[in-house]
């Protein structure tokens, strides 16, 4: 029972896991008739079994009530987005009026940059990380150009300064100090998608603000993965998606945060009727009066079918609670790390920071020997129902998700890597 490489050990950890029941609330994809070891919740989270009932409720309401569905019952479509508001606020550590579910991540990033990236000749610069998620970079670069500035000088990327491609707080601090008086916006991830590194949002927001800049965050890989305190962090705005750790389905409606101090801002924004104050929205007048808070950035009436599964997911988070999920996540990822260090160090190098407070659940693993060997291992794992994802040129990302992954899943990953190594 003390050898972590045995089934008995992993099964005992699973038996002692207070959250083990949540695994049964998900559809687990099958491989050769048995559940996959699915480690790709950082890309697309699994389907909560409860999602179907929420989607069917919308379909039934549409079938039986048609337009009246906007106005009847607790789940009426007029106020449907408000059904997820409190759960989202709890998840990201915000006040309810600071969060809204709308659009998609990249669309929200653009919308909030319309308000919060206001470059001037003296202050045109956006600071971001080198190697940021491509969509973010495209969005930022296009915003710089849109305002008539030059990305070559006004889009500044902070290079990783640590051995495995991670970025120290000192490097961020230096970059902010260097560009301080030309800085309009710092746009940073909560968790870096490639390395799995987690950042201190409060510290970054404080540095940005001290330099006179706005602080915005992309929380795609942080939300539902780490406990967040967005309000207290002082962030000006944040955006995220709900199809990864939030298990709300492919292309699910995304989320956005606008700090309370901007609730009644006079900043410019791109407006639509759903952002107009509910009290006057249906007078259909020509004047736009924004709803105070994050709701005021909405454009359209939301896609109800795209929002419905999020209700099932938030219900799970409320029952499991983030502190308990995080405690399990640290154990689960720590177990993965231990199995790699203790027996697979010749095959896999952990790229993700070793300190639990500098990472979420994901470990990014560089395969020794380069790309061809890495692809071979990746194919071997997939052919045996162990699914991670591949990041060029030589990294496999493994994200043990505390809501549905088990310690036995983690052992299965390590045992399969061992089988590959010993067979080669
Ligand atoms: C870090 C990050 N930013 C942005 C995106 C783009 O998201 P969307 O396609 O929802 O706009 C993703 C998608 O996976 C992401 O991981």
PDB file of C-alpha atoms in Angstrom, residues 23 26 60 71 76 120 131 143-144 155 169 217 223 231 236 239 276 281 292 336 339 353 368 378 381 387 392 401:
ATOM      1  CA  UNK A  23     -17.052  11.133 -11.807  1.00  0.00           C
ATOM      2  CA  UNK A  26     -20.145  12.692 -16.377  1.00  0.00           C
ATOM      3  CA  UNK A  60     -39.415  21.690 -24.874  1.00  0.00           C
ATOM      4  CA  UNK A  71     -41.680  35.460 -20.443  1.00  0.00           C
ATOM      5  CA  UNK A  76     -37.624  32.325 -19.002  1.00  0.00           C
ATOM      6  CA  UNK A 120      -2.785  57.752 -27.141  1.00  0.00           C
ATOM      7  CA  UNK A 131       3.902  32.779 -26.940  1.00  0.00           C
ATOM      8  CA  UNK A 143      -6.595  46.433 -32.032  1.00  0.00           C
ATOM      9  CA  UNK A 144      -3.234  48.196 -32.148  1.00  0.00           C
ATOM     10  CA  UNK A 155       2.808  45.394 -28.993  1.00  0.00           C
ATOM     11  CA  UNK A 169       7.331  37.922 -11.721  1.00  0.00           C
ATOM     12  CA  UNK A 217      -6.787  38.949 -18.049  1.00  0.00           C
ATOM     13  CA  UNK A 223     -11.495  29.555 -14.497  1.00  0.00           C
ATOM     14  CA  UNK A 231     -12.716  41.617  -7.509  1.00  0.00           C
ATOM     15  CA  UNK A 236     -10.087  46.043 -14.711  1.00  0.00           C
ATOM     16  CA  UNK A 239     -12.559  37.184 -20.245  1.00  0.00           C
ATOM     17  CA  UNK A 276     -29.419  48.643 -22.565  1.00  0.00           C
ATOM     18  CA  UNK A 281     -34.885  48.366 -23.344  1.00  0.00           C
ATOM     19  CA  UNK A 292     -24.646  49.401 -14.863  1.00  0.00           C
ATOM     20  CA  UNK A 336       1.204  12.569 -11.490  1.00  0.00           C
ATOM     21  CA  UNK A 339       5.040   9.070 -10.744  1.00  0.00           C
ATOM     22  CA  UNK A 353       6.426  25.018 -12.462  1.00  0.00           C
ATOM     23  CA  UNK A 368      13.016  13.393 -24.217  1.00  0.00           C
ATOM     24  CA  UNK A 378       1.501  10.202 -27.959  1.00  0.00           C
ATOM     25  CA  UNK A 381      -1.041   6.421 -25.373  1.00  0.00           C
ATOM     26  CA  UNK A 387      -5.763  10.906 -24.062  1.00  0.00           C
ATOM     27  CA  UNK A 392       4.494  21.240 -31.040  1.00  0.00           C
ATOM     28  CA  UNK A 401      -9.400  17.305 -13.664  1.00  0.00           C
TER      29      UNK A 401
END
